[in-house]
Coordinates of C-alpha atoms in Angstrom, one line a residue:
M1430 CA 0.0 0.0 0.0
R1431 CA 1.4 3.4 -1.0
K1432 CA 2.2 5.9 1.7
K1433 CA -0.2 8.8 1.8
T1434 CA 0.6 12.3 3.0
E1435 CA -1.8 14.9 4.5
S1436 CA -1.5 17.1 1.4
A1437 CA -2.2 14.2 -1.0
A1438 CA -5.9 14.0 -0.3
P1439 CA -8.6 16.4 0.8
V1440 CA -10.7 16.5 3.9
V1441 CA -13.9 14.6 3.4
V1442 CA -17.0 15.3 5.5
I1443 CA -19.8 12.7 5.7
G1444 CA -22.9 14.7 6.7
A1445 CA -24.2 18.0 5.5
G1446 CA -26.0 19.1 8.6
M1447 CA -25.2 22.1 10.7
A1448 CA -22.0 20.7 12.0
G1449 CA -20.7 19.6 8.7
A1450 CA -21.7 22.8 7.0
R1451 CA -20.0 24.9 9.7
L1452 CA -16.8 23.0 9.3
A1453 CA -16.9 23.2 5.5
A1454 CA -17.3 27.0 5.7
R1455 CA -14.1 27.2 7.8
V1456 CA -11.8 24.7 6.0
P1457 CA -11.1 25.4 2.3
G1458 CA -11.2 22.5 -0.2
V1459 CA -13.5 20.3 1.8
T1460 CA -15.6 17.7 0.1
V1461 CA -19.0 17.2 1.8
V1462 CA -21.3 14.3 1.2
G1463 CA -24.9 14.7 2.2
E1464 CA -27.8 12.3 2.0
E1465 CA -30.5 15.0 1.8
R1466 CA -31.5 16.6 -1.5
H1467 CA -31.6 20.1 0.1
A1468 CA -28.7 22.5 0.7
P1469 CA -27.6 22.6 4.4
Y1470 CA -30.2 24.3 6.6
N1471 CA -30.8 25.5 10.1
R1472 CA -32.5 22.5 11.8
V1473 CA -33.5 24.7 14.8
L1474 CA -36.0 26.5 12.5
L1475 CA -37.9 23.4 11.2
A1476 CA -41.0 24.2 13.3
D1477 CA -41.1 27.6 11.7
V1478 CA -41.2 25.9 8.3
L1479 CA -44.0 23.6 9.5
A1480 CA -45.9 26.6 10.8
G1481 CA -45.5 28.4 7.4
R1482 CA -43.5 31.3 8.9
Y1483 CA -40.4 30.5 6.8
A1484 CA -39.9 29.1 3.3
P1485 CA -37.2 26.4 3.0
D1486 CA -34.8 28.8 1.3
V1487 CA -35.0 31.2 4.3
I1488 CA -33.5 28.6 6.7
A1489 CA -30.7 27.6 4.3
L1490 CA -27.1 28.1 5.6
P1491 CA -24.5 30.1 3.8
A1492 CA -23.6 28.4 0.5
T1493 CA -21.5 25.2 1.0
E1494 CA -20.5 22.9 -1.9
V1495 CA -22.2 19.6 -1.1
R1496 CA -22.7 16.4 -3.1
R1497 CA -26.4 16.2 -2.4
G1498 CA -28.4 13.0 -2.3
V1499 CA -25.4 10.8 -1.9
R1500 CA -25.0 8.4 0.9
A1501 CA -21.6 7.0 2.2
V1502 CA -22.0 3.3 2.6
R1503 CA -18.5 2.1 3.6
I1504 CA -15.2 3.4 4.9
D1505 CA -12.0 1.7 3.9
R1506 CA -9.6 2.8 6.6
A1507 CA -6.6 0.9 5.1
D1508 CA -6.7 2.8 1.9
R1509 CA -8.5 5.8 3.3
L1510 CA -11.4 5.6 0.9
V1511 CA -15.1 6.4 1.3
H1512 CA -17.5 4.3 -0.9
C1513 CA -20.8 6.0 -1.8
D1514 CA -24.1 4.6 -3.0
D1515 CA -23.8 6.3 -6.4
G1516 CA -20.7 4.2 -7.1
S1517 CA -18.2 7.0 -6.5
V1518 CA -15.2 6.5 -4.3
L1519 CA -13.6 9.4 -2.4
H1520 CA -10.0 9.4 -1.2
Y1521 CA -9.3 11.3 2.1
G1522 CA -6.4 12.5 4.1
R1523 CA -8.7 13.3 7.0
L1524 CA -12.2 12.1 7.3
V1525 CA -14.9 13.8 9.4
L1526 CA -18.0 11.9 10.5
A1527 CA -20.9 14.4 10.9
T1528 CA -23.6 11.8 10.4
G1529 CA -26.0 13.3 13.0
S1530 CA -28.8 11.3 14.5
N1531 CA -32.0 9.4 13.6
P1532 CA -35.4 9.9 15.2
V1533 CA -36.3 7.2 17.7
L1534 CA -39.2 5.2 16.4
P1535 CA -41.0 3.8 19.5
P1536 CA -41.9 0.1 19.7
L1537 CA -45.6 0.6 19.1
R1538 CA -48.2 -1.9 17.8
G1539 CA -49.0 -1.1 14.2
L1540 CA -45.7 0.6 13.6
G1541 CA -43.4 -1.4 11.2
A1542 CA -40.4 -0.6 9.1
T1543 CA -42.7 1.3 6.7
L1544 CA -44.6 4.0 8.4
P1545 CA -48.4 4.1 7.8
D1546 CA -49.8 7.0 5.9
G1547 CA -50.3 9.9 8.3
V1548 CA -47.4 8.9 10.5
H1549 CA -44.5 11.4 10.4
P1550 CA -41.2 11.7 12.1
F1551 CA -40.1 15.3 12.7
R1552 CA -36.3 15.5 12.2
T1553 CA -35.5 16.8 8.6
L1554 CA -36.7 19.5 6.3
D1555 CA -38.5 16.8 4.2
D1556 CA -40.3 15.8 7.4
A1557 CA -41.4 19.4 8.0
L1558 CA -42.5 19.9 4.4
A1559 CA -44.4 16.6 4.3
L1560 CA -46.3 17.6 7.5
R1561 CA -47.0 21.0 6.2
A1562 CA -48.5 19.5 3.0
A1563 CA -50.6 17.0 5.0
V1564 CA -52.0 19.3 7.8
R1565 CA -55.4 20.9 7.2
P1566 CA -57.5 23.2 9.4
G1567 CA -59.5 20.9 11.7
A1568 CA -57.3 17.9 11.2
R1569 CA -56.8 15.7 14.3
A1570 CA -53.1 15.5 15.1
V1571 CA -51.4 13.6 17.9
V1572 CA -47.9 14.4 18.8
I1573 CA -46.1 11.6 20.7
G1574 CA -43.4 13.1 22.9
G1575 CA -43.3 16.2 25.0
G1576 CA -39.7 17.2 24.7
L1577 CA -38.3 20.2 22.9
L1578 CA -39.1 18.9 19.5
G1579 CA -42.6 17.6 20.4
V1580 CA -43.6 20.9 22.0
S1581 CA -42.3 22.8 18.9
A1582 CA -44.2 20.5 16.5
A1583 CA -47.5 20.8 18.6
R1584 CA -47.3 24.5 18.6
A1585 CA -46.7 24.7 14.8
L1586 CA -49.5 22.3 14.0
A1587 CA -51.9 24.3 16.2
E1588 CA -50.9 27.4 14.2
C1589 CA -51.9 25.5 11.1
G1590 CA -55.3 25.1 12.5
A1591 CA -55.1 21.4 13.5
Q1592 CA -56.8 20.0 16.6
V1593 CA -53.6 18.9 18.5
V1594 CA -53.2 16.4 21.3
L1595 CA -49.7 16.2 22.9
A1596 CA -49.0 12.8 24.6
Q1597 CA -46.0 12.9 27.0
Q1598 CA -45.0 9.8 28.9
G1599 CA -43.1 11.7 31.6
E1600 CA -44.5 13.6 34.5
H1601 CA -44.2 17.0 32.7
L1602 CA -43.2 18.7 29.5
M1603 CA -39.6 19.1 28.5
E1604 CA -38.3 17.0 31.5
R1605 CA -34.7 17.4 30.4
Q1606 CA -34.8 21.2 30.6
L1607 CA -37.6 22.4 32.8
D1608 CA -38.6 22.1 36.4
P1609 CA -42.3 21.2 37.2
E1610 CA -43.3 24.8 37.8
A1611 CA -41.9 26.1 34.4
A1612 CA -43.4 23.0 32.7
A1613 CA -46.8 23.8 34.1
L1614 CA -46.6 27.4 32.7
L1615 CA -45.6 26.0 29.3
Q1616 CA -48.6 23.6 29.4
V1617 CA -50.9 26.5 30.2
H1618 CA -49.5 28.4 27.2
L1619 CA -50.1 25.4 24.9
E1620 CA -53.6 24.8 26.2
A1621 CA -54.4 28.4 25.6
L1622 CA -53.5 27.8 22.0
G1623 CA -55.9 24.8 21.9
V1624 CA -53.3 22.0 22.4
E1625 CA -54.7 19.2 24.6
V1626 CA -51.8 18.0 26.8
H1627 CA -51.7 14.6 28.4
T1628 CA -48.7 13.9 30.8
E1629 CA -47.9 10.5 32.3
C1630 CA -49.5 9.1 29.2
R1631 CA -48.2 5.9 27.8
V1632 CA -48.9 5.1 24.1
R1633 CA -49.4 1.5 23.3
G1634 CA -49.9 1.4 19.6
L1635 CA -51.6 2.8 16.5
R1636 CA -54.9 1.7 15.0
C1637 CA -54.7 1.7 11.2
T1638 CA -57.0 0.8 8.3
T1639 CA -56.0 -0.7 5.0
T1640 CA -56.5 1.6 2.0
A1641 CA -55.8 1.3 -1.7
T1642 CA -52.3 2.7 -1.1
G1643 CA -51.5 0.8 2.1
E1644 CA -52.0 1.3 5.8
S1645 CA -53.3 4.6 7.1
V1646 CA -53.4 5.7 10.7
R1647 CA -56.8 6.3 12.3
A1648 CA -56.1 6.5 16.1
V1649 CA -53.4 6.4 18.7
Q1650 CA -54.1 3.7 21.4
L1651 CA -53.1 4.5 25.0
A1652 CA -52.1 1.9 27.6
D1653 CA -55.3 2.4 29.5
G1654 CA -57.3 1.4 26.4
Y1655 CA -58.4 5.0 25.5
E1656 CA -58.0 6.0 21.9
L1657 CA -57.0 9.4 20.5
A1658 CA -58.5 9.9 17.0
A1659 CA -55.7 10.9 14.6
D1660 CA -55.5 11.9 11.0
L1661 CA -51.9 12.7 11.6
T1662 CA -49.4 11.3 14.1
V1663 CA -46.1 12.9 14.8
L1664 CA -43.3 10.9 16.3
A1665 CA -41.1 13.2 18.5
C1666 CA -39.6 10.6 20.8
G1667 CA -36.0 11.7 20.8
V1668 CA -33.0 10.9 18.6
R1669 CA -30.3 8.3 18.5
P1670 CA -26.8 8.9 17.1
R1671 CA -26.1 7.5 13.7
T1672 CA -23.1 5.3 14.4
G1673 CA -23.5 2.4 11.9
L1674 CA -20.9 3.6 9.4
A1675 CA -18.3 4.1 12.2
R1676 CA -19.2 0.8 13.9
A1677 CA -18.8 -1.1 10.6
A1678 CA -15.4 0.5 10.1
G1679 CA -14.2 -0.8 13.5
L1680 CA -14.1 2.6 15.3
D1681 CA -14.7 2.8 19.0
V1682 CA -18.4 3.3 19.5
R1683 CA -20.3 3.4 22.8
K1684 CA -23.5 5.4 22.8
G1685 CA -21.9 7.6 20.1
I1686 CA -18.6 7.7 18.2
V1687 CA -16.0 8.2 20.9
V1688 CA -13.7 11.2 20.3
D1689 CA -10.9 12.9 22.3
D1690 CA -10.4 16.6 22.9
E1691 CA -9.3 17.1 19.2
L1692 CA -12.5 15.4 18.1
R1693 CA -10.4 12.5 16.9
T1694 CA -11.8 9.0 16.9
S1695 CA -9.8 5.8 17.6
D1696 CA -8.4 6.2 14.1
P1697 CA -6.0 9.1 14.0
Y1698 CA -7.2 10.1 10.5
I1699 CA -10.9 10.2 11.3
H1700 CA -12.7 12.7 13.4
A1701 CA -16.4 13.0 14.5
L1702 CA -18.5 15.9 15.6
G1703 CA -22.1 16.9 16.3
D1704 CA -24.9 14.6 17.3
C1705 CA -23.0 11.4 16.4
A1706 CA -20.0 12.2 18.6
E1707 CA -19.5 11.2 22.2
H1708 CA -17.0 13.4 24.0
R1709 CA -16.0 12.6 27.6
S1710 CA -19.0 10.2 27.9
T1711 CA -21.4 13.0 26.8
L1712 CA -23.8 13.2 23.9
Y1713 CA -25.1 16.7 23.4
G1714 CA -27.7 16.4 20.6
L1715 CA -27.9 20.2 20.3
A1716 CA -26.9 22.8 17.7
G1717 CA -24.7 24.9 20.0
P1718 CA -22.2 22.2 21.0
A1719 CA -22.1 20.9 17.4
L1720 CA -21.1 24.3 16.1
E1721 CA -18.5 24.8 18.8
Q1722 CA -17.0 21.4 17.9
A1723 CA -16.8 22.4 14.3
D1724 CA -14.9 25.6 15.1
V1725 CA -12.4 23.6 17.2
L1726 CA -11.9 21.0 14.6
A1727 CA -11.3 23.6 11.9
E1728 CA -8.4 24.8 14.0
V1729 CA -7.1 21.3 14.5
L1730 CA -7.3 20.5 10.8
A1731 CA -5.4 23.8 10.0
G1732 CA -2.6 22.6 12.3
R1733 CA -3.3 25.1 15.0
P1734 CA -3.5 24.1 18.7
A1735 CA -7.1 23.7 19.8
R1736 CA -9.0 21.5 22.2
Y1737 CA -12.6 20.9 22.8
E1738 CA -13.3 20.7 26.5
G1739 CA -17.1 20.4 26.4
T1740 CA -20.0 22.8 26.1
R1741 CA -22.2 24.2 28.8
A1742 CA -25.2 24.3 26.6
L1743 CA -28.1 26.8 26.9
T1744 CA -31.5 25.6 25.5
R1745 CA -33.7 28.3 24.1
L1746 CA -37.2 28.0 22.6
S1747 CA -39.4 30.7 21.2
L1748 CA -43.1 29.8 20.8
R1749 CA -44.1 32.8 18.7
A1750 CA -47.4 34.4 18.1
G1751 CA -48.8 34.0 14.6
S1752 CA -51.9 33.8 12.5
H1753 CA -53.6 30.5 12.2
A1754 CA -54.4 29.0 8.9
H1755 CA -58.1 29.6 9.7
G1756 CA -57.5 33.3 10.3
T1757 CA -57.5 33.8 14.1
Q1758 CA -54.6 35.2 16.1
G1759 CA -52.7 33.0 18.4
P1760 CA -51.8 33.8 22.0
D1761 CA -48.8 35.9 22.9
A1762 CA -45.3 34.5 22.2
L1763 CA -43.7 32.5 25.0
D1764 CA -39.9 32.5 25.3
L1765 CA -38.0 30.1 27.5
A1766 CA -34.4 29.3 28.3
A1767 CA -32.9 26.5 30.4
F1768 CA -29.3 25.7 31.3
G1769 CA -27.5 23.3 33.6
E1770 CA -29.3 21.3 36.2
A1771 CA -32.7 22.8 37.0
R1772 CA -33.6 20.0 39.4
P1773 CA -32.1 20.7 42.9
L1774 CA -30.3 18.0 44.8
P1775 CA -30.4 17.6 48.6
G1776 CA -28.4 20.5 50.0
D1777 CA -28.9 22.8 47.0
D1778 CA -30.3 26.3 47.4
V1779 CA -33.1 27.5 45.1
I1780 CA -34.0 31.1 44.3
R1781 CA -37.3 31.5 42.5
L1782 CA -39.2 34.5 41.3
S1783 CA -42.6 34.3 39.7
D1784 CA -44.8 37.1 38.3
A1785 CA -48.1 35.7 37.2
T1786 CA -49.4 39.0 35.8
R1787 CA -46.5 39.2 33.4
G1788 CA -46.3 35.4 32.8
A1789 CA -42.7 35.5 33.9
Y1790 CA -40.9 32.7 35.9
R1791 CA -37.3 32.5 36.9
T1792 CA -35.5 30.0 39.1
V1793 CA -31.8 29.2 39.7
V1794 CA -30.2 26.3 41.6
L1795 CA -27.1 27.0 43.7
R1796 CA -24.7 24.2 44.5
E1797 CA -21.6 24.6 46.7
G1798 CA -21.4 28.3 46.0
R1799 CA -21.8 28.0 42.2
L1800 CA -24.7 28.4 39.8
A1801 CA -25.7 24.8 38.9
G1802 CA -28.6 25.7 36.5
G1803 CA -31.8 27.6 36.0
V1804 CA -34.9 28.1 34.0
L1805 CA -36.4 31.4 32.7
L1806 CA -39.8 31.6 31.1
G1807 CA -41.5 34.6 29.7
D1808 CA -39.1 37.5 30.3
L1809 CA -35.6 36.5 29.3
G1810 CA -34.0 39.8 30.1
A1811 CA -31.7 38.2 32.8
V1812 CA -30.6 35.2 30.7
A1813 CA -27.4 36.7 29.3
G1814 CA -25.9 37.5 32.8
L1815 CA -27.1 34.2 34.3
A1816 CA -25.7 32.2 31.3
R1817 CA -22.3 33.9 31.6
T1818 CA -22.1 33.3 35.3
W1819 CA -23.0 29.6 34.8
Q1820 CA -20.6 29.1 31.9
D1821 CA -17.7 30.7 33.8
D1822 CA -18.3 28.2 36.6
E1823 CA -16.8 30.7 39.1
P1824 CA -17.9 31.1 42.7
L1825 CA -20.9 33.3 42.9
P1826 CA -21.0 36.9 44.0
P1827 CA -22.9 37.8 47.2
A1828 CA -26.6 36.8 47.3
M1829 CA -27.8 40.3 46.6
S1830 CA -25.7 40.4 43.4
L1831 CA -27.3 37.1 42.3
L1832 CA -30.7 38.5 43.0
H1833 CA -29.7 41.4 40.8
L1834 CA -28.9 38.9 38.0
L1835 CA -32.4 37.4 38.4
T1836 CA -34.2 40.7 38.3
D1837 CA -32.1 42.8 35.9
D1838 CA -30.7 42.4 32.4
G1839 CA -27.4 41.1 33.6
G1840 CA -25.5 44.3 32.9
H1841 CA -26.9 45.0 29.4

């Protein structure tokens, strides 16, 4: 086998999502292979496409040269080759896996390898466009999953005029980010829009009927035997890192593709970043960490010293007011932000401020003299100062100064 040098072959990126596009924008001469037919886009704004606020071209990322609609099927590590489903073979000096994640399809009765008509995942631009084409005013839509994605989808469908039911297996909405009080306020907001919210609700299966074109969903069956009539069913049950390509190539894979502080896998010529990467036993699954990883890797590939030491990620969600498809005006927008650990542990201190008249709620958790996490809902004026204090991970200022952070704009 001939010896290869770093300059003999380009950087190849498998995956044209936000992480892959960000890296390509910062590293010249990169070849990007992307399965989707669309140009790279901002996945955070998919609910806005579903609601009809943005056209697909509005959420497109700055132009990046991508081989669209091409899937990488095998990595030959010995010869540093990527084999694609169109028959092409790409030679690399460094390979970057930005393969992202797949939506989790729950083990429901009536849900096979081929989704019945009316059943939609909500992960890609094609998913959003398919839902947008299918939804009609008055349509009965059931969203399974009350996390960030499920809440966004339910709000967008309601804006389209659908009759929406949100089924959440956990005790409250957005359990990963929100405490029970903030989740209750979020639920009130959704219900004011007309979304029917069921928590601690276990879905057992789908009831489908056979049509000329195949199976079509008619209802969502709950574990207690109750049925929710459904013309549309949205699966928002979380995501799972796409690791099949890496695993088949013999790379170290646990929950995700294991990487070090230079985003390097167990093969020194292969890196991974974004949803598929597991760094220091952590999977992020968020846009912010993926973009930060891409920036670090761009420096590494340029031969400059850089290390990724993890991201203290802030989750933000804006449920905006907008006109429904049937012409009525939705309730006021609701903004929320969550960071760190919002659930206190024994021995933690909690500072909480609530203003029902303004629909504002703020809570922070203090642990061993540091800010451990917090939730802000409604008025986000204080989020910048709180986020900086949390990200710096420094001992907190005196209590009155922290109260100032909660009640002011954090110095802006």
